[in-house]
Amino acid sequence: MESKKHAWVGLDHVQLAAPPGAEEAARRFFGDLLGMTEVPKPEKLLVRGGVWFQCGAQFIHIGIESGFVPAKKAHPAFVVQNIVALMEHLQKNDVPIRIDEEIPQLIRFFAEDPFGNRLEFMEAK
């Protein structure tokens, strides 16, 4: 009897770690500054802290971690439209960005969230 193979459907969420008490800073950055919509966490998970956001069809979970160390290499890569407007918006709000031109078919840049986690933003040329 042959077993069925699994099939990949997609990616549901990416979790970024943050230090204890970081929820309001996450709301300001991911919600207010980046414009992502906060999504309610299931009631049983509220005791863990953190906050969740909608990002297109996927989610970003900001999880609270004692002994937090920011991710400097590992990172989510966000696909956006009108990336130049986003770059200008972040710069106007004192978020440093680093433009990267290593992939010719992409406009992309890197930034950090308020906790020092690396974030990548990209748009096809």
Short mmCIF file of N, CA and C in Angstrom, two decimals:
data_model
loop_
_atom_site.label_atom_id
_atom_site.label_comp_id
_atom_site.label_asym_id
_atom_site.label_seq_id
_atom_site.Cartn_x
_atom_site.Cartn_y
_atom_site.Cartn_z
N MET A 1 0.83 -1.18 0.00
CA MET A 1 0.00 0.00 0.00
C MET A 1 0.88 1.25 0.00
N GLU A 2 0.64 2.14 -0.92
CA GLU A 2 1.44 3.36 -1.05
C GLU A 2 0.84 4.46 -0.17
N SER A 3 1.70 5.12 0.60
CA SER A 3 1.20 6.22 1.43
C SER A 3 1.17 7.50 0.60
N LYS A 4 0.27 8.37 0.96
CA LYS A 4 0.15 9.64 0.27
C LYS A 4 1.28 10.56 0.71
N LYS A 5 1.79 11.33 -0.23
CA LYS A 5 2.81 12.33 0.09
C LYS A 5 2.13 13.58 0.60
N HIS A 6 2.83 14.26 1.47
CA HIS A 6 2.30 15.54 1.94
C HIS A 6 2.50 16.59 0.85
N ALA A 7 1.76 17.67 0.97
CA ALA A 7 1.87 18.76 0.00
C ALA A 7 2.04 20.07 0.75
N TRP A 8 2.98 20.86 0.31
CA TRP A 8 3.19 22.18 0.91
C TRP A 8 2.09 23.11 0.44
N VAL A 9 1.49 23.84 1.38
CA VAL A 9 0.41 24.76 1.06
C VAL A 9 0.91 26.20 1.10
N GLY A 10 1.77 26.50 2.04
CA GLY A 10 2.27 27.86 2.17
C GLY A 10 2.87 28.09 3.54
N LEU A 11 3.06 29.34 3.85
CA LEU A 11 3.65 29.74 5.13
C LEU A 11 2.59 30.52 5.89
N ASP A 12 2.29 30.11 7.11
CA ASP A 12 1.27 30.77 7.91
C ASP A 12 1.82 31.99 8.64
N HIS A 13 2.95 31.83 9.31
CA HIS A 13 3.50 32.96 10.06
C HIS A 13 4.99 32.81 10.28
N VAL A 14 5.58 33.94 10.64
CA VAL A 14 6.98 33.99 11.08
C VAL A 14 6.94 34.60 12.46
N GLN A 15 7.71 34.03 13.38
CA GLN A 15 7.78 34.60 14.72
C GLN A 15 9.11 35.29 14.92
N LEU A 16 9.03 36.52 15.41
CA LEU A 16 10.20 37.28 15.82
C LEU A 16 10.18 37.38 17.33
N ALA A 17 11.33 37.27 17.93
CA ALA A 17 11.41 37.39 19.39
C ALA A 17 11.58 38.84 19.79
N ALA A 18 11.13 39.14 21.00
CA ALA A 18 11.27 40.47 21.57
C ALA A 18 11.43 40.32 23.08
N PRO A 19 11.99 41.33 23.72
CA PRO A 19 12.20 41.24 25.17
C PRO A 19 10.88 41.40 25.94
N PRO A 20 10.84 40.96 27.18
CA PRO A 20 9.64 41.15 28.00
C PRO A 20 9.20 42.61 28.03
N GLY A 21 7.89 42.81 27.95
CA GLY A 21 7.34 44.15 27.99
C GLY A 21 7.37 44.90 26.68
N ALA A 22 7.64 44.21 25.57
CA ALA A 22 7.85 44.87 24.27
C ALA A 22 6.58 45.05 23.45
N GLU A 23 5.44 44.65 23.96
CA GLU A 23 4.22 44.66 23.16
C GLU A 23 3.86 46.05 22.62
N GLU A 24 3.94 47.08 23.45
CA GLU A 24 3.56 48.42 22.98
C GLU A 24 4.52 48.93 21.90
N ALA A 25 5.81 48.67 22.07
CA ALA A 25 6.78 49.06 21.05
C ALA A 25 6.51 48.30 19.75
N ALA A 26 6.13 47.04 19.85
CA ALA A 26 5.79 46.25 18.66
C ALA A 26 4.55 46.82 17.98
N ARG A 27 3.56 47.21 18.76
CA ARG A 27 2.34 47.82 18.19
C ARG A 27 2.67 49.12 17.46
N ARG A 28 3.53 49.93 18.06
CA ARG A 28 3.89 51.20 17.41
C ARG A 28 4.63 50.94 16.10
N PHE A 29 5.58 49.99 16.10
CA PHE A 29 6.40 49.75 14.92
C PHE A 29 5.61 49.00 13.83
N PHE A 30 5.14 47.79 14.16
CA PHE A 30 4.49 46.96 13.14
C PHE A 30 3.09 47.46 12.80
N GLY A 31 2.38 47.97 13.80
CA GLY A 31 1.02 48.47 13.57
C GLY A 31 1.00 49.89 13.05
N ASP A 32 1.44 50.83 13.89
CA ASP A 32 1.35 52.24 13.53
C ASP A 32 2.30 52.62 12.39
N LEU A 33 3.56 52.25 12.48
CA LEU A 33 4.54 52.68 11.49
C LEU A 33 4.44 51.89 10.18
N LEU A 34 4.40 50.57 10.27
CA LEU A 34 4.34 49.75 9.05
C LEU A 34 2.92 49.56 8.54
N GLY A 35 1.92 49.82 9.36
CA GLY A 35 0.53 49.72 8.91
C GLY A 35 -0.04 48.32 8.90
N MET A 36 0.55 47.39 9.64
CA MET A 36 -0.01 46.05 9.73
C MET A 36 -1.15 46.06 10.75
N THR A 37 -2.13 45.21 10.52
CA THR A 37 -3.28 45.11 11.41
C THR A 37 -2.99 44.10 12.51
N GLU A 38 -3.23 44.52 13.75
CA GLU A 38 -3.07 43.58 14.87
C GLU A 38 -4.18 42.54 14.82
N VAL A 39 -3.81 41.30 15.10
CA VAL A 39 -4.74 40.18 15.10
C VAL A 39 -4.84 39.66 16.53
N PRO A 40 -6.06 39.45 17.03
CA PRO A 40 -6.18 38.94 18.41
C PRO A 40 -5.54 37.55 18.54
N LYS A 41 -4.83 37.36 19.64
CA LYS A 41 -4.27 36.05 19.93
C LYS A 41 -5.35 35.18 20.57
N PRO A 42 -5.27 33.87 20.38
CA PRO A 42 -6.21 33.00 21.09
C PRO A 42 -6.09 33.20 22.60
N GLU A 43 -7.21 33.13 23.28
CA GLU A 43 -7.25 33.43 24.72
C GLU A 43 -6.23 32.63 25.52
N LYS A 44 -6.06 31.37 25.20
CA LYS A 44 -5.13 30.53 25.96
C LYS A 44 -3.67 30.94 25.78
N LEU A 45 -3.37 31.70 24.73
CA LEU A 45 -1.99 32.12 24.48
C LEU A 45 -1.69 33.52 25.03
N LEU A 46 -2.69 34.23 25.49
CA LEU A 46 -2.49 35.59 25.99
C LEU A 46 -1.50 35.65 27.15
N VAL A 47 -1.47 34.61 27.98
CA VAL A 47 -0.59 34.63 29.16
C VAL A 47 0.89 34.63 28.77
N ARG A 48 1.20 34.26 27.54
CA ARG A 48 2.59 34.24 27.08
C ARG A 48 3.10 35.62 26.68
N GLY A 49 2.18 36.58 26.55
CA GLY A 49 2.56 37.90 26.07
C GLY A 49 2.74 37.88 24.56
N GLY A 50 3.27 38.98 24.04
CA GLY A 50 3.49 39.08 22.61
C GLY A 50 2.27 39.65 21.89
N VAL A 51 2.41 39.81 20.61
CA VAL A 51 1.36 40.40 19.78
C VAL A 51 1.50 39.87 18.36
N TRP A 52 0.37 39.71 17.67
CA TRP A 52 0.35 39.17 16.32
C TRP A 52 -0.16 40.22 15.34
N PHE A 53 0.37 40.17 14.10
CA PHE A 53 -0.03 41.10 13.06
C PHE A 53 -0.30 40.36 11.75
N GLN A 54 -1.23 40.89 10.97
CA GLN A 54 -1.52 40.39 9.63
C GLN A 54 -0.56 41.05 8.66
N CYS A 55 0.01 40.25 7.76
CA CYS A 55 0.95 40.75 6.76
C CYS A 55 0.59 40.07 5.44
N GLY A 56 -0.30 40.70 4.66
CA GLY A 56 -0.80 40.03 3.46
C GLY A 56 -1.62 38.82 3.89
N ALA A 57 -1.33 37.67 3.30
CA ALA A 57 -2.03 36.43 3.67
C ALA A 57 -1.36 35.73 4.85
N GLN A 58 -0.23 36.25 5.29
CA GLN A 58 0.52 35.62 6.37
C GLN A 58 0.45 36.50 7.64
N PHE A 59 1.11 35.99 8.69
CA PHE A 59 1.12 36.69 9.97
C PHE A 59 2.55 36.84 10.47
N ILE A 60 2.74 37.87 11.28
CA ILE A 60 3.99 38.07 12.00
C ILE A 60 3.63 37.95 13.47
N HIS A 61 4.26 37.03 14.17
CA HIS A 61 4.04 36.88 15.61
C HIS A 61 5.25 37.46 16.32
N ILE A 62 5.01 38.40 17.21
CA ILE A 62 6.08 38.93 18.05
C ILE A 62 5.95 38.20 19.37
N GLY A 63 6.91 37.33 19.65
CA GLY A 63 6.88 36.50 20.85
C GLY A 63 7.84 37.03 21.90
N ILE A 64 7.41 37.00 23.13
CA ILE A 64 8.23 37.48 24.24
C ILE A 64 9.18 36.37 24.66
N GLU A 65 10.45 36.74 24.81
CA GLU A 65 11.47 35.77 25.16
C GLU A 65 12.39 36.34 26.24
N SER A 66 12.41 35.68 27.40
CA SER A 66 13.36 36.12 28.43
C SER A 66 14.75 35.75 27.93
N GLY A 67 15.73 36.55 28.25
CA GLY A 67 17.07 36.32 27.72
C GLY A 67 17.16 36.65 26.24
N PHE A 68 16.29 37.53 25.77
CA PHE A 68 16.20 37.90 24.36
C PHE A 68 17.53 38.37 23.79
N VAL A 69 17.83 37.90 22.59
CA VAL A 69 18.97 38.36 21.79
C VAL A 69 18.41 38.60 20.38
N PRO A 70 18.62 39.79 19.80
CA PRO A 70 18.05 40.05 18.48
C PRO A 70 18.66 39.17 17.39
N ALA A 71 17.85 38.85 16.39
CA ALA A 71 18.30 38.07 15.24
C ALA A 71 18.97 39.03 14.26
N LYS A 72 20.26 38.87 14.07
CA LYS A 72 21.01 39.77 13.17
C LYS A 72 21.20 39.17 11.78
N LYS A 73 21.08 37.86 11.64
CA LYS A 73 21.22 37.20 10.33
C LYS A 73 19.86 36.67 9.86
N ALA A 74 19.25 35.81 10.68
CA ALA A 74 17.93 35.28 10.33
C ALA A 74 16.94 36.43 10.29
N HIS A 75 16.00 36.38 9.32
CA HIS A 75 15.07 37.49 9.17
C HIS A 75 13.90 37.12 8.27
N PRO A 76 12.76 37.80 8.46
CA PRO A 76 11.70 37.68 7.47
C PRO A 76 11.97 38.64 6.32
N ALA A 77 11.47 38.29 5.15
CA ALA A 77 11.58 39.17 3.97
C ALA A 77 10.16 39.51 3.54
N PHE A 78 9.82 40.78 3.61
CA PHE A 78 8.49 41.26 3.29
C PHE A 78 8.45 41.73 1.84
N VAL A 79 7.45 41.27 1.10
CA VAL A 79 7.23 41.71 -0.27
C VAL A 79 6.23 42.86 -0.17
N VAL A 80 6.60 44.01 -0.75
CA VAL A 80 5.75 45.20 -0.66
C VAL A 80 5.53 45.81 -2.04
N GLN A 81 4.53 46.64 -2.13
CA GLN A 81 4.31 47.46 -3.31
C GLN A 81 4.68 48.89 -2.95
N ASN A 82 5.23 49.62 -3.90
CA ASN A 82 5.66 51.00 -3.70
C ASN A 82 6.72 51.08 -2.60
N ILE A 83 7.76 50.32 -2.79
CA ILE A 83 8.83 50.22 -1.80
C ILE A 83 9.54 51.56 -1.56
N VAL A 84 9.61 52.40 -2.57
CA VAL A 84 10.27 53.70 -2.40
C VAL A 84 9.51 54.54 -1.36
N ALA A 85 8.18 54.51 -1.42
CA ALA A 85 7.38 55.23 -0.43
C ALA A 85 7.63 54.68 0.97
N LEU A 86 7.76 53.36 1.09
CA LEU A 86 8.05 52.77 2.39
C LEU A 86 9.42 53.20 2.90
N MET A 87 10.42 53.19 2.03
CA MET A 87 11.76 53.64 2.43
C MET A 87 11.70 55.08 2.95
N GLU A 88 11.04 55.94 2.20
CA GLU A 88 10.94 57.34 2.62
C GLU A 88 10.20 57.48 3.94
N HIS A 89 9.13 56.73 4.10
CA HIS A 89 8.34 56.76 5.34
C HIS A 89 9.18 56.34 6.54
N LEU A 90 9.93 55.26 6.39
CA LEU A 90 10.78 54.79 7.49
C LEU A 90 11.87 55.82 7.82
N GLN A 91 12.51 56.35 6.78
CA GLN A 91 13.56 57.34 7.02
C GLN A 91 13.02 58.59 7.70
N LYS A 92 11.83 59.04 7.31
CA LYS A 92 11.20 60.21 7.95
C LYS A 92 10.90 59.94 9.42
N ASN A 93 10.75 58.66 9.77
CA ASN A 93 10.45 58.28 11.14
C ASN A 93 11.69 57.74 11.86
N ASP A 94 12.87 58.15 11.36
CA ASP A 94 14.15 57.85 12.00
C ASP A 94 14.48 56.37 12.12
N VAL A 95 13.99 55.58 11.14
CA VAL A 95 14.37 54.16 11.08
C VAL A 95 15.46 54.05 10.03
N PRO A 96 16.69 53.73 10.44
CA PRO A 96 17.77 53.59 9.46
C PRO A 96 17.51 52.42 8.51
N ILE A 97 17.82 52.62 7.25
CA ILE A 97 17.70 51.55 6.26
C ILE A 97 19.03 51.37 5.56
N ARG A 98 19.22 50.15 5.03
CA ARG A 98 20.41 49.86 4.24
C ARG A 98 19.94 49.27 2.92
N ILE A 99 20.13 50.02 1.84
CA ILE A 99 19.73 49.56 0.51
C ILE A 99 20.71 48.49 0.06
N ASP A 100 20.17 47.45 -0.57
CA ASP A 100 20.98 46.34 -1.05
C ASP A 100 20.68 46.13 -2.53
N GLU A 101 21.71 46.10 -3.36
CA GLU A 101 21.53 45.95 -4.80
C GLU A 101 22.14 44.66 -5.33
N GLU A 102 22.28 43.65 -4.48
CA GLU A 102 22.94 42.41 -4.89
C GLU A 102 22.08 41.51 -5.76
N ILE A 103 20.77 41.68 -5.73
CA ILE A 103 19.88 40.88 -6.58
C ILE A 103 19.28 41.82 -7.61
N PRO A 104 19.75 41.77 -8.86
CA PRO A 104 19.40 42.78 -9.87
C PRO A 104 17.90 42.94 -10.13
N GLN A 105 17.12 41.88 -10.00
CA GLN A 105 15.70 41.98 -10.32
C GLN A 105 14.84 42.50 -9.16
N LEU A 106 15.49 42.84 -8.04
CA LEU A 106 14.75 43.32 -6.87
C LEU A 106 15.21 44.70 -6.42
N ILE A 107 14.26 45.48 -5.95
CA ILE A 107 14.58 46.66 -5.15
C ILE A 107 14.42 46.16 -3.72
N ARG A 108 15.45 46.29 -2.93
CA ARG A 108 15.32 45.78 -1.56
C ARG A 108 16.19 46.58 -0.60
N PHE A 109 15.76 46.51 0.66
CA PHE A 109 16.53 47.15 1.72
C PHE A 109 16.33 46.40 3.02
N PHE A 110 17.22 46.67 3.95
CA PHE A 110 17.17 46.08 5.28
C PHE A 110 16.95 47.17 6.31
N ALA A 111 16.28 46.81 7.38
CA ALA A 111 16.09 47.68 8.53
C ALA A 111 16.04 46.79 9.76
N GLU A 112 15.86 47.40 10.90
CA GLU A 112 15.71 46.64 12.15
C GLU A 112 14.44 47.07 12.84
N ASP A 113 13.79 46.11 13.51
CA ASP A 113 12.65 46.47 14.34
C ASP A 113 13.17 47.15 15.61
N PRO A 114 12.31 47.62 16.49
CA PRO A 114 12.78 48.33 17.68
C PRO A 114 13.64 47.49 18.62
N PHE A 115 13.65 46.17 18.40
CA PHE A 115 14.38 45.25 19.27
C PHE A 115 15.70 44.80 18.66
N GLY A 116 16.01 45.29 17.44
CA GLY A 116 17.26 44.94 16.79
C GLY A 116 17.19 43.76 15.86
N ASN A 117 16.01 43.19 15.63
CA ASN A 117 15.86 42.07 14.69
C ASN A 117 15.98 42.59 13.26
N ARG A 118 16.69 41.86 12.44
CA ARG A 118 16.87 42.21 11.03
C ARG A 118 15.57 41.98 10.27
N LEU A 119 15.21 42.92 9.40
CA LEU A 119 14.04 42.82 8.54
C LEU A 119 14.45 43.16 7.12
N GLU A 120 13.92 42.43 6.16
CA GLU A 120 14.18 42.70 4.76
C GLU A 120 12.88 43.08 4.08
N PHE A 121 12.95 44.07 3.18
CA PHE A 121 11.78 44.51 2.42
C PHE A 121 12.18 44.48 0.95
N MET A 122 11.27 43.97 0.09
CA MET A 122 11.62 43.82 -1.32
C MET A 122 10.43 44.05 -2.23
N GLU A 123 10.77 44.46 -3.46
CA GLU A 123 9.77 44.62 -4.52
C GLU A 123 10.46 44.26 -5.84
N ALA A 124 9.76 43.52 -6.69
CA ALA A 124 10.31 43.18 -8.01
C ALA A 124 10.39 44.43 -8.85
N LYS A 125 11.50 44.53 -9.65
CA LYS A 125 11.67 45.68 -10.56
C LYS A 125 10.77 45.54 -11.75
#
